[in-house]
mmCIF file of N, CA and C in Angstrom:
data_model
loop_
_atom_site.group_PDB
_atom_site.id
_atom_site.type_symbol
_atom_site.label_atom_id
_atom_site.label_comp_id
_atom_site.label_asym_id
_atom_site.label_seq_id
_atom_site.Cartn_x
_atom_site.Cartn_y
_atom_site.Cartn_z
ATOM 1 N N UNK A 3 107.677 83.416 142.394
ATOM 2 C CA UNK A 3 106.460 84.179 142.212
ATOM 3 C C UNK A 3 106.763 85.614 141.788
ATOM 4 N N UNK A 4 107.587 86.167 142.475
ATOM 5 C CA UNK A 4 108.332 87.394 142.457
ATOM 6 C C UNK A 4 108.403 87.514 140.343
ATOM 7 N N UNK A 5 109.350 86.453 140.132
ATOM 8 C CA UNK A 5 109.447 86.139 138.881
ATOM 9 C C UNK A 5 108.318 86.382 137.684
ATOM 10 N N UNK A 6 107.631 85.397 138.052
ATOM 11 C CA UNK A 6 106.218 85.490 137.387
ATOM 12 C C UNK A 6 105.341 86.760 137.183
ATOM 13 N N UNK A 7 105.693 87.343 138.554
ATOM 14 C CA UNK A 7 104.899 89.199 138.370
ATOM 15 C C UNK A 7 105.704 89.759 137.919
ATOM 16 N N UNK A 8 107.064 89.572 137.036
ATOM 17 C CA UNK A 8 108.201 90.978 137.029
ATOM 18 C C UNK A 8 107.927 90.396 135.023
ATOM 19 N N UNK A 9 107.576 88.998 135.002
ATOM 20 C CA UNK A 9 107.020 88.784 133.574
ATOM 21 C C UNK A 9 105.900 89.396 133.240
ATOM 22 N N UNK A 10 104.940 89.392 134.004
ATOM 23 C CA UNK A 10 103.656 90.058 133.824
ATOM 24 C C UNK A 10 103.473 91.675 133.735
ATOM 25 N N UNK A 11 104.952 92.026 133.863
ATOM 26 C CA UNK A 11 104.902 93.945 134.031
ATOM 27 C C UNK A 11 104.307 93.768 135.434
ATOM 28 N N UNK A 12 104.339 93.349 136.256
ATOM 29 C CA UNK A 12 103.807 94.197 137.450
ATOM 30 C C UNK A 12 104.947 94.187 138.176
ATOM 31 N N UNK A 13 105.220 95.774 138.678
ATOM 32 C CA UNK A 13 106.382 95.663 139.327
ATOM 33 C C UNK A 13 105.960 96.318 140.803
ATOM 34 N N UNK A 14 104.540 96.917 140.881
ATOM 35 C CA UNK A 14 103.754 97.618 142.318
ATOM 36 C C UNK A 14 103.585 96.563 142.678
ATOM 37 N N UNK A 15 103.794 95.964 143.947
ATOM 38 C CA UNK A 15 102.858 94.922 144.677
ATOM 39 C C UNK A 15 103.459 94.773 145.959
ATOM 40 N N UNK A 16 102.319 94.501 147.101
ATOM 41 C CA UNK A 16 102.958 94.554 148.067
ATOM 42 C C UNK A 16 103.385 92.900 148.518
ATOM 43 N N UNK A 17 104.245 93.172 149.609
ATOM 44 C CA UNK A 17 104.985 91.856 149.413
ATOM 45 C C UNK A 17 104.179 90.706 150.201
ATOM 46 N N UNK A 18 103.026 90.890 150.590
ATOM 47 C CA UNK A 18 102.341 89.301 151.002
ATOM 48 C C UNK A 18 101.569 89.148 149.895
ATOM 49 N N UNK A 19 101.140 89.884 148.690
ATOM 50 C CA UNK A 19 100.840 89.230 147.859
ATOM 51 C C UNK A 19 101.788 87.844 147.161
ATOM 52 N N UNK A 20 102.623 87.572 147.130
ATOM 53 C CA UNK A 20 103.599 86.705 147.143
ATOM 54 C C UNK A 20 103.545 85.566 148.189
ATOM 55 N N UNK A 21 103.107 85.407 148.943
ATOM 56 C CA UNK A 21 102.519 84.553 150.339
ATOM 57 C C UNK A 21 101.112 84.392 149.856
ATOM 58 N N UNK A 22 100.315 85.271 149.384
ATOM 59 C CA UNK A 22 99.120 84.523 148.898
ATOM 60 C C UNK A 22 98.732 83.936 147.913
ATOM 61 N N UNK A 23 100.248 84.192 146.731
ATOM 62 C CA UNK A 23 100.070 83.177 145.888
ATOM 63 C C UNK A 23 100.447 82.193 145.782
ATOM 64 N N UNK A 24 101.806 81.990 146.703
ATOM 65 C CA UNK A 24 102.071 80.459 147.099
ATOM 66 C C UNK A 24 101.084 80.081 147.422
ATOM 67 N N UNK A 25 100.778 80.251 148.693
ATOM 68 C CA UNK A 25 99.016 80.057 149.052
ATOM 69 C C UNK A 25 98.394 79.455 148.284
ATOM 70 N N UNK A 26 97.876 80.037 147.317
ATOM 71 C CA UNK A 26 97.145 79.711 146.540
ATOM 72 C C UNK A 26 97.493 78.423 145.384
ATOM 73 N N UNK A 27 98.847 78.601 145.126
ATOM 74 C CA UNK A 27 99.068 77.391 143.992
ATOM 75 C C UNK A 27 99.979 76.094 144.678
ATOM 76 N N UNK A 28 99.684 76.507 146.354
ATOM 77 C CA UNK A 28 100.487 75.114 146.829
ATOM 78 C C UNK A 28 99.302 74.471 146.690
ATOM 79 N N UNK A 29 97.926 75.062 147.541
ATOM 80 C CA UNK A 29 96.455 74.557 147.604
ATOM 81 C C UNK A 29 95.904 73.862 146.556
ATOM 82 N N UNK A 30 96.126 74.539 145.227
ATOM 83 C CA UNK A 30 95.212 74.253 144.132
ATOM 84 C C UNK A 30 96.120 73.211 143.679
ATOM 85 N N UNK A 31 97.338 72.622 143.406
ATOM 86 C CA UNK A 31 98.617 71.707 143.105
ATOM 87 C C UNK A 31 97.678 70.293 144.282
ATOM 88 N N UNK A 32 98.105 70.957 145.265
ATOM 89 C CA UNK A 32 97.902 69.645 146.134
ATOM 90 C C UNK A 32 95.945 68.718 146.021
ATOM 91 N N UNK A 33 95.427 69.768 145.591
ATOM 92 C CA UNK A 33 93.887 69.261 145.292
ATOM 93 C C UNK A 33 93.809 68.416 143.970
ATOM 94 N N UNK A 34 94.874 69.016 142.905
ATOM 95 C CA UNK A 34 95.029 68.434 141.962
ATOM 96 C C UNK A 34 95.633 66.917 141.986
ATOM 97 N N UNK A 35 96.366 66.952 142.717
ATOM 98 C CA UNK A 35 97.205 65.943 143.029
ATOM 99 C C UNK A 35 96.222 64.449 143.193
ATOM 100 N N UNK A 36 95.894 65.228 144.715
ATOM 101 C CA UNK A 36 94.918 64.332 145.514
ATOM 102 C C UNK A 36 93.693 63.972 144.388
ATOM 103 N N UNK A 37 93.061 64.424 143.698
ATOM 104 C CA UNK A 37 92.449 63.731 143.130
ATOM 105 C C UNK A 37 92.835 63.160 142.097
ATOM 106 N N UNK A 38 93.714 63.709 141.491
ATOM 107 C CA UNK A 38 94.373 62.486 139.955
ATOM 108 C C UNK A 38 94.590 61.087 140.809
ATOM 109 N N UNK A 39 95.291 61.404 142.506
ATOM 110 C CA UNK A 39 95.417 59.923 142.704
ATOM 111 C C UNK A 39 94.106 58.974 142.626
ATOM 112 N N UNK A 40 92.859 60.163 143.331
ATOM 113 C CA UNK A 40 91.580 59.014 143.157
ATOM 114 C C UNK A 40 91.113 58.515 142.460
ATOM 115 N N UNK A 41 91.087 59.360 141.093
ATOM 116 C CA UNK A 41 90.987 58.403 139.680
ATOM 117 C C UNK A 41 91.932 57.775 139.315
ATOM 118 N N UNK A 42 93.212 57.751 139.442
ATOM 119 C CA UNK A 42 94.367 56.234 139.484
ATOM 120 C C UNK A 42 93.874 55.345 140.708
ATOM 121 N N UNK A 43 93.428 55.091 141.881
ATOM 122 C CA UNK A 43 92.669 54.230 142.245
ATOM 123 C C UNK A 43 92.027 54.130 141.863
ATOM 124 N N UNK A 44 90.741 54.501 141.770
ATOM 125 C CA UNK A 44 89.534 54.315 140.926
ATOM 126 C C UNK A 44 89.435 53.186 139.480
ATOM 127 N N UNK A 45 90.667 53.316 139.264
ATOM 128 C CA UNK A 45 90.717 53.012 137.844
ATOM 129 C C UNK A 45 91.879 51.970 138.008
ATOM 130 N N UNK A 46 91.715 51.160 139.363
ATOM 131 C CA UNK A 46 93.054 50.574 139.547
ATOM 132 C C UNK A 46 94.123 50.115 139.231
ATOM 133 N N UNK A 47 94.929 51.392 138.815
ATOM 134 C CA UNK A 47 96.112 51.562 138.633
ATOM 135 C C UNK A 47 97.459 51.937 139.984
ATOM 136 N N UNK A 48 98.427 51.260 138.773
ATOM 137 C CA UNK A 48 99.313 50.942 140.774
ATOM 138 C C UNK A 48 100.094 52.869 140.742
ATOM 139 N N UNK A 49 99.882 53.867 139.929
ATOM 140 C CA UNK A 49 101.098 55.193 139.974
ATOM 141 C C UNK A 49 99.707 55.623 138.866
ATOM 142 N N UNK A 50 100.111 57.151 139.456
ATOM 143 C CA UNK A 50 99.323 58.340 138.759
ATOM 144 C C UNK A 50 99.643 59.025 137.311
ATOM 145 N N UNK A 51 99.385 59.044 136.581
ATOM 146 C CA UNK A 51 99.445 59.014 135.294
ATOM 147 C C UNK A 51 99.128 60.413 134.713
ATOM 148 N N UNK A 52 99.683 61.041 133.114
ATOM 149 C CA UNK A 52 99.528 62.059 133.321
ATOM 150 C C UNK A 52 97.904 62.158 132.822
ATOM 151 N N UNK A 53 97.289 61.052 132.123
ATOM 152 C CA UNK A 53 95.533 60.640 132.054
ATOM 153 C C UNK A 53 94.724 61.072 133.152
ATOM 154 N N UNK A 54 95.298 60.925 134.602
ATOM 155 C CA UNK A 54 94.693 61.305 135.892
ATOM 156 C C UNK A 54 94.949 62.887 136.316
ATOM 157 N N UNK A 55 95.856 63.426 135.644
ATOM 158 C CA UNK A 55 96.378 64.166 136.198
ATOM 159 C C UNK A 55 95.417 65.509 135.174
ATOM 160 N N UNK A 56 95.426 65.382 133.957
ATOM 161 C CA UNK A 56 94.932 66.105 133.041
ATOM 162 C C UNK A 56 93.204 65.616 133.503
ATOM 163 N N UNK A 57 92.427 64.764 133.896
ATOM 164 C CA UNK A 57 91.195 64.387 134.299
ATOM 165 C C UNK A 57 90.599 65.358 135.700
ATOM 166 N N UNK A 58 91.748 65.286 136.348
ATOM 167 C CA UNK A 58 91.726 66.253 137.654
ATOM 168 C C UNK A 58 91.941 67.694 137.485
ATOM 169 N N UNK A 59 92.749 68.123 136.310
ATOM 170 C CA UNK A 59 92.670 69.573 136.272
ATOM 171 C C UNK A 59 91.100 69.540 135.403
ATOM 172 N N UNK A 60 90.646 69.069 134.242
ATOM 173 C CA UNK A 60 89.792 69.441 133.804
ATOM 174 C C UNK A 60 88.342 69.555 134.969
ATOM 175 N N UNK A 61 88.402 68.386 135.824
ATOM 176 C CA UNK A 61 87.137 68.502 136.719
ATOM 177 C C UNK A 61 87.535 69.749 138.005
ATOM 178 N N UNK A 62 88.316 70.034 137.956
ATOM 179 C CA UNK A 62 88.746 71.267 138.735
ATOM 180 C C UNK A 62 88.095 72.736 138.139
ATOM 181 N N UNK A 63 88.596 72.427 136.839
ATOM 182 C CA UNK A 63 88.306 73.836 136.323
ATOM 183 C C UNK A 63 86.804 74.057 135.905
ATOM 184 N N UNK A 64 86.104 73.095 135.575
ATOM 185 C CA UNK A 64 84.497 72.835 135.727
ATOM 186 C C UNK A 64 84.176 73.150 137.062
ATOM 187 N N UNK A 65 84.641 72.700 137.904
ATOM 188 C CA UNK A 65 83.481 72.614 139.446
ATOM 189 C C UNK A 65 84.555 74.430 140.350
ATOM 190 N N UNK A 66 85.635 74.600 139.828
ATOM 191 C CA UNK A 66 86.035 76.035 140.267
ATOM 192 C C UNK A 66 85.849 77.408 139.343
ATOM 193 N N UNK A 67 86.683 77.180 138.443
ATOM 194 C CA UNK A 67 86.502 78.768 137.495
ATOM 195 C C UNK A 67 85.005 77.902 136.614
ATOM 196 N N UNK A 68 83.936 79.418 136.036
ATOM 197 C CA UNK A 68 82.884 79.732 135.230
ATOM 198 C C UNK A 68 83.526 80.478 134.252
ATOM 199 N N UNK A 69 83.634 79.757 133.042
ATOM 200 C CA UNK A 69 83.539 80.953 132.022
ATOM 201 C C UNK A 69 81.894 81.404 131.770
ATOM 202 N N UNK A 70 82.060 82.656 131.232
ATOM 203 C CA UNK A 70 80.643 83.693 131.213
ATOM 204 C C UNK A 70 79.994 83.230 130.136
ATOM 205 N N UNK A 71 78.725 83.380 129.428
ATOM 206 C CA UNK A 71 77.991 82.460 128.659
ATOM 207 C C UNK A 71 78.416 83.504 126.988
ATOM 208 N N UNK A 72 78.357 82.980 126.344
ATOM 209 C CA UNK A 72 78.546 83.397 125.040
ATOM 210 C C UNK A 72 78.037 84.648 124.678
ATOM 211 N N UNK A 73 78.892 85.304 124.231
ATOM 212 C CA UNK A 73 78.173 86.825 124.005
ATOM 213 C C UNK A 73 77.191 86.849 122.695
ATOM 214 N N UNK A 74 76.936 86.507 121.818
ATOM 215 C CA UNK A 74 75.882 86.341 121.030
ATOM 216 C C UNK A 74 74.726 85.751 122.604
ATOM 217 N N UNK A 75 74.694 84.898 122.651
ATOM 218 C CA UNK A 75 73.276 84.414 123.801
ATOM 219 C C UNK A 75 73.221 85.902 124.973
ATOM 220 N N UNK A 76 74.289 85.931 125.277
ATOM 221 C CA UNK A 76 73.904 87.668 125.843
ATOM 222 C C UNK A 76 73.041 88.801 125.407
ATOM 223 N N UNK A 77 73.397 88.993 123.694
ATOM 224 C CA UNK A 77 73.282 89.974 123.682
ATOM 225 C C UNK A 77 71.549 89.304 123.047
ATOM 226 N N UNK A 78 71.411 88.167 122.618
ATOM 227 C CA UNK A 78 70.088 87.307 122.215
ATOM 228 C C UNK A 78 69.176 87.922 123.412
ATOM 229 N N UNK A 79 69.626 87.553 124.761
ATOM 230 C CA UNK A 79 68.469 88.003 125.529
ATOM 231 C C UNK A 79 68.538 89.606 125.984
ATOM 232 N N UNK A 80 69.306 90.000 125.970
ATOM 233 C CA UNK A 80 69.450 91.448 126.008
ATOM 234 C C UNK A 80 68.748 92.010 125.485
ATOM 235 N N UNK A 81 68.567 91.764 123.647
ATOM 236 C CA UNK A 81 67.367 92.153 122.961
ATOM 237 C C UNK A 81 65.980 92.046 123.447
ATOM 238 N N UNK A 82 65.366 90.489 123.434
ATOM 239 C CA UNK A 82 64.165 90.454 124.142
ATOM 240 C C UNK A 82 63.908 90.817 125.568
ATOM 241 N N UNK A 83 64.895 91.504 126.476
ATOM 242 C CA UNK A 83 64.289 91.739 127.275
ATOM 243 C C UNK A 83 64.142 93.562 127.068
ATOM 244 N N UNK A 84 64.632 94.096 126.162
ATOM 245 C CA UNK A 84 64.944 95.438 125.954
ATOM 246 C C UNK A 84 63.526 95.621 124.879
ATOM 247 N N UNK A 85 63.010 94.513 124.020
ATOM 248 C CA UNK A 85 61.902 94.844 123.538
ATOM 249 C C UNK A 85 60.590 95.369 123.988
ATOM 250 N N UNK A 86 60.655 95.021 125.912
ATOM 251 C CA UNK A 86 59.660 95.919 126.187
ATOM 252 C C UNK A 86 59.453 96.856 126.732
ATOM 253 N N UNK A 87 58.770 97.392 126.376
ATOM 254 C CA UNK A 87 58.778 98.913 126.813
ATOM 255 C C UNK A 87 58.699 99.293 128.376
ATOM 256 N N UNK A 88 59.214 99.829 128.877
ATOM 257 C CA UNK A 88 59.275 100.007 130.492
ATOM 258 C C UNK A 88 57.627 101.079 131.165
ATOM 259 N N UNK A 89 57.137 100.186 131.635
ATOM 260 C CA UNK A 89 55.797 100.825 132.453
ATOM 261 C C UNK A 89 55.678 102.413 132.676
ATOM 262 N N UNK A 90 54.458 103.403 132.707
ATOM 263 C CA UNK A 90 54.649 104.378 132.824
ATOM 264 C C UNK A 90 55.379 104.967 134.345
ATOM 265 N N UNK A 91 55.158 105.972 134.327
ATOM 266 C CA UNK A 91 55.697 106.286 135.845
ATOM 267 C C UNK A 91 54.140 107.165 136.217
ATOM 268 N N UNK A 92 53.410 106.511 137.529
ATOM 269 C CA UNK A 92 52.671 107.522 137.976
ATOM 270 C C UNK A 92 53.334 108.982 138.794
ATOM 271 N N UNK A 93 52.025 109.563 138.590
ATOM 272 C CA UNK A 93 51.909 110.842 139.144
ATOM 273 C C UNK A 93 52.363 110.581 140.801
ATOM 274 N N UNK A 94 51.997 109.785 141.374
ATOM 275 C CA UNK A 94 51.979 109.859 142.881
ATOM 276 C C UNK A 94 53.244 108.190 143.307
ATOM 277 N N UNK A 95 53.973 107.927 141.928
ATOM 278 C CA UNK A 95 54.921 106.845 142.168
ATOM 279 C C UNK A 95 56.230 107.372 143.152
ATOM 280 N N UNK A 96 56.441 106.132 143.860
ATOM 281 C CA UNK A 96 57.762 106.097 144.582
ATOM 282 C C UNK A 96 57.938 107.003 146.009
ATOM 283 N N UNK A 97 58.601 106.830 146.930
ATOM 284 C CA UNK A 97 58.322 107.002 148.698
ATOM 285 C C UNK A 97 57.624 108.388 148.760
ATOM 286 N N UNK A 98 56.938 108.093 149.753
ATOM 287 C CA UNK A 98 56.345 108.979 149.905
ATOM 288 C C UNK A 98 57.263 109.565 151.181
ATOM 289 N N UNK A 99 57.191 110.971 151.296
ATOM 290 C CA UNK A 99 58.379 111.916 152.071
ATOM 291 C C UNK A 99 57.464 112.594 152.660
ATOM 292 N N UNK A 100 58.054 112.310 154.247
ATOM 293 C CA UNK A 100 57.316 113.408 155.622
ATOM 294 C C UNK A 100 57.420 114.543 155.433
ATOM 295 N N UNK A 101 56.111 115.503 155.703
ATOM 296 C CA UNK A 101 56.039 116.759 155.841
ATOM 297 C C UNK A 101 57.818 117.489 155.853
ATOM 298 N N UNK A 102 57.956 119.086 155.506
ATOM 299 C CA UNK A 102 58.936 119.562 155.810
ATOM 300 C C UNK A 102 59.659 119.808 157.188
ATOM 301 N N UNK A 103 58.726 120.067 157.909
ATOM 302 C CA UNK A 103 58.887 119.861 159.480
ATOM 303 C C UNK A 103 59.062 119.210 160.198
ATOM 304 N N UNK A 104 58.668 117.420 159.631
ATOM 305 C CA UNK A 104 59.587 116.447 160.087
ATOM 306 C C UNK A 104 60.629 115.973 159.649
ATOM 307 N N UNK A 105 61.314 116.548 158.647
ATOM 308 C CA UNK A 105 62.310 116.092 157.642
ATOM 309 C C UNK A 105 63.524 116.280 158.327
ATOM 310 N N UNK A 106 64.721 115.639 158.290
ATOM 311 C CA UNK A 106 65.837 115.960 158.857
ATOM 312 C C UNK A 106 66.783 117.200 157.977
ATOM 313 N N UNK A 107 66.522 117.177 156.493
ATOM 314 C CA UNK A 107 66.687 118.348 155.918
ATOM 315 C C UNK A 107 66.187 119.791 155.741
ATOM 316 N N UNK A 108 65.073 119.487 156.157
ATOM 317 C CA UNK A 108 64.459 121.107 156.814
ATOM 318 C C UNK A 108 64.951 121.763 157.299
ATOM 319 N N UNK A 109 64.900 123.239 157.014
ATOM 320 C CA UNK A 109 66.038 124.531 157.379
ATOM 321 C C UNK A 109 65.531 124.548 159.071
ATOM 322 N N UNK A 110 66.352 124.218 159.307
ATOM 323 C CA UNK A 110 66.142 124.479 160.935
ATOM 324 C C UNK A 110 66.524 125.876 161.865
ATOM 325 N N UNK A 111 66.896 126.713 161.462
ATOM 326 C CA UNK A 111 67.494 128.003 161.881
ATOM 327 C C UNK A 111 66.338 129.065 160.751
ATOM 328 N N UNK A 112 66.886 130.523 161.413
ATOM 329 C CA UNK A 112 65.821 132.030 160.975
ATOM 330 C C UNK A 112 67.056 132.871 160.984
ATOM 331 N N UNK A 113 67.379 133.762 159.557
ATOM 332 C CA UNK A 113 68.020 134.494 160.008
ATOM 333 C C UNK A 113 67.242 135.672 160.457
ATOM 334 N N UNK A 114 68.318 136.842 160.897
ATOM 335 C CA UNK A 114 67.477 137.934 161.106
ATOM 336 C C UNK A 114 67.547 138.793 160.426
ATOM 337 N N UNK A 115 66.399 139.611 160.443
ATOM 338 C CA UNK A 115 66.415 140.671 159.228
ATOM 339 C C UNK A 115 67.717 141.517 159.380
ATOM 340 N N UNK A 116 68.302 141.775 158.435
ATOM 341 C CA UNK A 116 69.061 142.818 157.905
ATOM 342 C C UNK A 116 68.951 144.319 157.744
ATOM 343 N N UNK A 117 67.858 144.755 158.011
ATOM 344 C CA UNK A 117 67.190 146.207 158.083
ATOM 345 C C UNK A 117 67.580 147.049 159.169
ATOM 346 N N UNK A 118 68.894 148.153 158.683
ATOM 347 C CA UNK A 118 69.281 148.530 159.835
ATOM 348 C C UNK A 118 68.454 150.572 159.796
ATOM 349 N N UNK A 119 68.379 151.029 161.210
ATOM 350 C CA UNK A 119 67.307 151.540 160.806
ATOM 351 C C UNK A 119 68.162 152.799 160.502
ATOM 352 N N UNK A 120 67.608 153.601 159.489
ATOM 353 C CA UNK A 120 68.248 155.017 159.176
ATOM 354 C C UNK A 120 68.469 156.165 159.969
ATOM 355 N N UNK A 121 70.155 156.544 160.385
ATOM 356 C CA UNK A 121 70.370 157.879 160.936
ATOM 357 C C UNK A 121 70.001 158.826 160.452
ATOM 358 N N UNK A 122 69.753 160.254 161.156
ATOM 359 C CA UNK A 122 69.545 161.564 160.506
ATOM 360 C C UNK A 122 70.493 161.779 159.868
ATOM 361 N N UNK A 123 70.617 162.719 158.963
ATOM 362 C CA UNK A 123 71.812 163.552 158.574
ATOM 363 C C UNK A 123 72.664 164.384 159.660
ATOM 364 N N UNK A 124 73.716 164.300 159.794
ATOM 365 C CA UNK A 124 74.889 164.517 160.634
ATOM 366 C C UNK A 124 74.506 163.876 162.132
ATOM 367 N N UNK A 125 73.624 162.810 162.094
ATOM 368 C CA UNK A 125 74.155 162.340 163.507
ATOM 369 C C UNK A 125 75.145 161.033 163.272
ATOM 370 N N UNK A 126 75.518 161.048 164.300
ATOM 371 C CA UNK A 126 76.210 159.886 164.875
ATOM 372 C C UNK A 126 75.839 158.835 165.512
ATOM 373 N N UNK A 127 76.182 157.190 165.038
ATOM 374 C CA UNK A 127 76.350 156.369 165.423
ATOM 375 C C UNK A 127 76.609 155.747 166.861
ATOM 376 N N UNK A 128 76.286 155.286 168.014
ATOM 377 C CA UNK A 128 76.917 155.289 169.615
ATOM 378 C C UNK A 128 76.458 154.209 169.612
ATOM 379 N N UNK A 129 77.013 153.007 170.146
ATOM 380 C CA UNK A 129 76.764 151.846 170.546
ATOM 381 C C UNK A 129 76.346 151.939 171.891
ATOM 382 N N UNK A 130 75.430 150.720 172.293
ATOM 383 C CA UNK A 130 74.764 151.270 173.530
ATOM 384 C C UNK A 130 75.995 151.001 174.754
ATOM 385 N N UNK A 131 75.316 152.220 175.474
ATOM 386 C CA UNK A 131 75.991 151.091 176.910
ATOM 387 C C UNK A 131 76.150 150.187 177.639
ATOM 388 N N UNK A 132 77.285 149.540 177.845
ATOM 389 C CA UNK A 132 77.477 148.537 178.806
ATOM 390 C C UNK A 132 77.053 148.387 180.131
ATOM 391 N N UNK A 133 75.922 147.552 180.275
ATOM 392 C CA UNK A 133 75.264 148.001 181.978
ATOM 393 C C UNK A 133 76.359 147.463 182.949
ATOM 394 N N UNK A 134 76.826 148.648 183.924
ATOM 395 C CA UNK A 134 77.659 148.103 184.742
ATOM 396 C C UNK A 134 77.303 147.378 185.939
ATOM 397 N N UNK A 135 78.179 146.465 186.393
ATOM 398 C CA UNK A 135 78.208 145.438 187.191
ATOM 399 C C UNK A 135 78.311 145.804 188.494
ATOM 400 N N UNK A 136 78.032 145.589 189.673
ATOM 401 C CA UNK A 136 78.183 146.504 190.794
ATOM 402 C C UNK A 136 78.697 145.470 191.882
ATOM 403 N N UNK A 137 79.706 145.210 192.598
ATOM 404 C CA UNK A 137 80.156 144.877 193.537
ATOM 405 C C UNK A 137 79.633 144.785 194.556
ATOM 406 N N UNK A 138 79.226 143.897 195.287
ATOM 407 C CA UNK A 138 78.916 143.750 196.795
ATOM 408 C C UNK A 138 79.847 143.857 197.549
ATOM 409 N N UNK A 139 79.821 144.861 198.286
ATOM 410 C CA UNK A 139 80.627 144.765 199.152
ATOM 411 C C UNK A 139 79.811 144.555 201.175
ATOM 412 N N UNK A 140 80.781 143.089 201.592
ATOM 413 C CA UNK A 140 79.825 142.925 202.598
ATOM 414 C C UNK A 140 79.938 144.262 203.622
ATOM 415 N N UNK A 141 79.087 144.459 204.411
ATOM 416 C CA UNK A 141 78.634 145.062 205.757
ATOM 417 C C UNK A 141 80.028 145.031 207.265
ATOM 418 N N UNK A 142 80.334 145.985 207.401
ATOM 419 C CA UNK A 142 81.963 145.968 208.431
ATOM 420 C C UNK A 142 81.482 145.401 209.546
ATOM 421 N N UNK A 143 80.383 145.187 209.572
ATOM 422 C CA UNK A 143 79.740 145.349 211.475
ATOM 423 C C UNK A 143 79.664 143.651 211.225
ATOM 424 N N UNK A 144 79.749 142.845 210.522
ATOM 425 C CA UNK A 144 79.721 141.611 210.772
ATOM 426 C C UNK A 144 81.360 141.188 210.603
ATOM 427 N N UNK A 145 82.219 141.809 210.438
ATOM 428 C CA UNK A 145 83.537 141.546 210.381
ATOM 429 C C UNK A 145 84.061 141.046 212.044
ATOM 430 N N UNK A 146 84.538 140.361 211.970
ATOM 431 C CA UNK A 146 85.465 139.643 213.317
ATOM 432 C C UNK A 146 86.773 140.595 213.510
#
């Protein structure tokens, strides 16, 4: 298998791809098999023939792989269905969307104004004070 991908230029692959193509062509071999024998019974004959064998790949490849339909008939209906013209679009077409306020995209936050207010000339700036914290201190007369 290894072989077969190093013919094909592929030389990236990881290595159970190689396990899934045995996989795959022990499966599809042995289906082949099994049925060429049923049409050599069928057709009672005493050994499988390569008549059975070529009968079984062809009904294989019918009832497994689709080839795609002819590109002329493609592009045949492609045309007539492209001949008609696509419906207008209304004014009030397609979901209708909850208020802004129930929306999960609605600005949910305010900033705050930016307006800081104007000093006099030559004063100074002072940040306020820090209100201080005041200690409890307990009462001596309940001390042991």
């Amino acid at each position: 298998m290894s072989a077969i991908l190093k013919d094909m230029g592929i030389v990236d692959y990881e290595p159970r791809v190689i396990n899934q193509m045995l996989e795959f062509t022990y499966r599809y071999v042995t289906n082949i098999l099994e049925d060429a024998r049923l049409y050599s019974t069928h057709a009672k004959k005493r050994a499988v023939d390569v008549d059975d064998v070529r009968l079984a790949i062809q009904m294989q490849a019918e009832k497994t792989f689709t080839s795609p339909p002819p590109r002329d008939l493609l592009m045949e209906i492609a045309r007539q269905k492209n001949s008609t013209p696509l419906p207008l679009i209304k004014a009030n077409a397609g979901p209708r969307l909850p208020p802004d306020r129930y929306s999960l995209t609605a600005c949910n936050y305010r900033l705050k104004s930016a307006k800081k207010s104007a000093l006099p000339a030559g004063a100074s700036f002072r940040p306020p004070i820090a209100p201080t914290v005041r200690q409890h201190v307990p009462d001596r007369a309940y001390r042991s």
